[in-house]
Amino acid sequence: MLVNLKTVLEKAKTEKYAVGAFNATDLNTARGIIAAAEAENAPVILQFAEVHGQYISLEQAASMYLQLAQTAKVPVVVHLDHGENFDTIVKAMHLGFTSVMVDASTQPFKENITRTNQVLEIARALNVSVEAELGIMNAEDGSGALDYDQMDDTYTNVAEAAEFVKATDVDALAIAFGTVHGLYKAEPHLNYQRIKEIHDKTNKPLVMHGGSGLKDEEYRESIKNGITKINYYSTMSYEVTNGLRDYLNKNSDAFLFDVDMKTIELVKENIAAKIRVFGSSNKA
Ligand SMILES: [Zn+2]
């Protein structure tokens, strides 16, 4: 069933687990994600990232993902990930997305609040949830140099987070505490204390971006301290591609529909394993 983000995250916050948020750029990946959520009886967030518009259009994603969500046996949020352009965000809401992220994190603090409130005004009228971001991370596509030794300078500031939430009353807040987008080039050092402080000051569902490549224990500790939405994509993408390469090497007579079915199966296995770690199994 199609639901909004606020509904699934408020329950996750109360019961202390995280809901997985997974990007798809095609129908088979999306089917694999939904199949995993149904197998685990878990709520799930199916995401279209604005930067992936070069692989699938917003309109194509909307029609496929919304249909999958409406017919799913578990609660599914159809979410716009990293909406940077106001036009894209408004279009996503009109197409039926039940949640949008307004990413104005590279803007000055006041401008971030202004842009988030512009989106909220429309979203509230349509019962669409809104995620905003505060703090600096590398670019969503994994590009952008980060100095791992200096990263704590760019973590989300606790007092600013409290002020931001007071000024916007946003439904979920993405924070920077040591994770990076894409694959990790060095050992990550997560600041759990920072998550806890922001959680205590804001009492809002908090979002981890850059959820690829972390150890199970790092996910669990983040959730324990207040993370309720985890964006996970890059590792799944690489592992499924490797699995497909292996499958094709062993099956020289495969048809295209065999590859489609194998893709769904590999995505399902990969995502189901993460859902179990995030603690959202049987929370549908
Ligand atoms: Zn992100």
Coordinates of C-alpha atoms and ligand atoms in Angstrom, one line a residue, residues 81-82 101 133 137 140 181 209-210 231, ligand 1:
D81 CA 15.8 11.6 -3.2
H82 CA 18.0 14.8 -3.2
M101 CA 13.6 15.5 0.0
E133 CA 19.2 18.1 5.0
M137 CA 28.4 15.6 2.7
E140 CA 25.1 12.3 -4.1
H181 CA 27.9 9.0 -0.4
H209 CA 22.7 9.2 3.8
G210 CA 25.7 7.2 2.5
N231 CA 19.7 5.4 2.4
Ligands
ZN1 ZN 22.1 11.2 -0.1

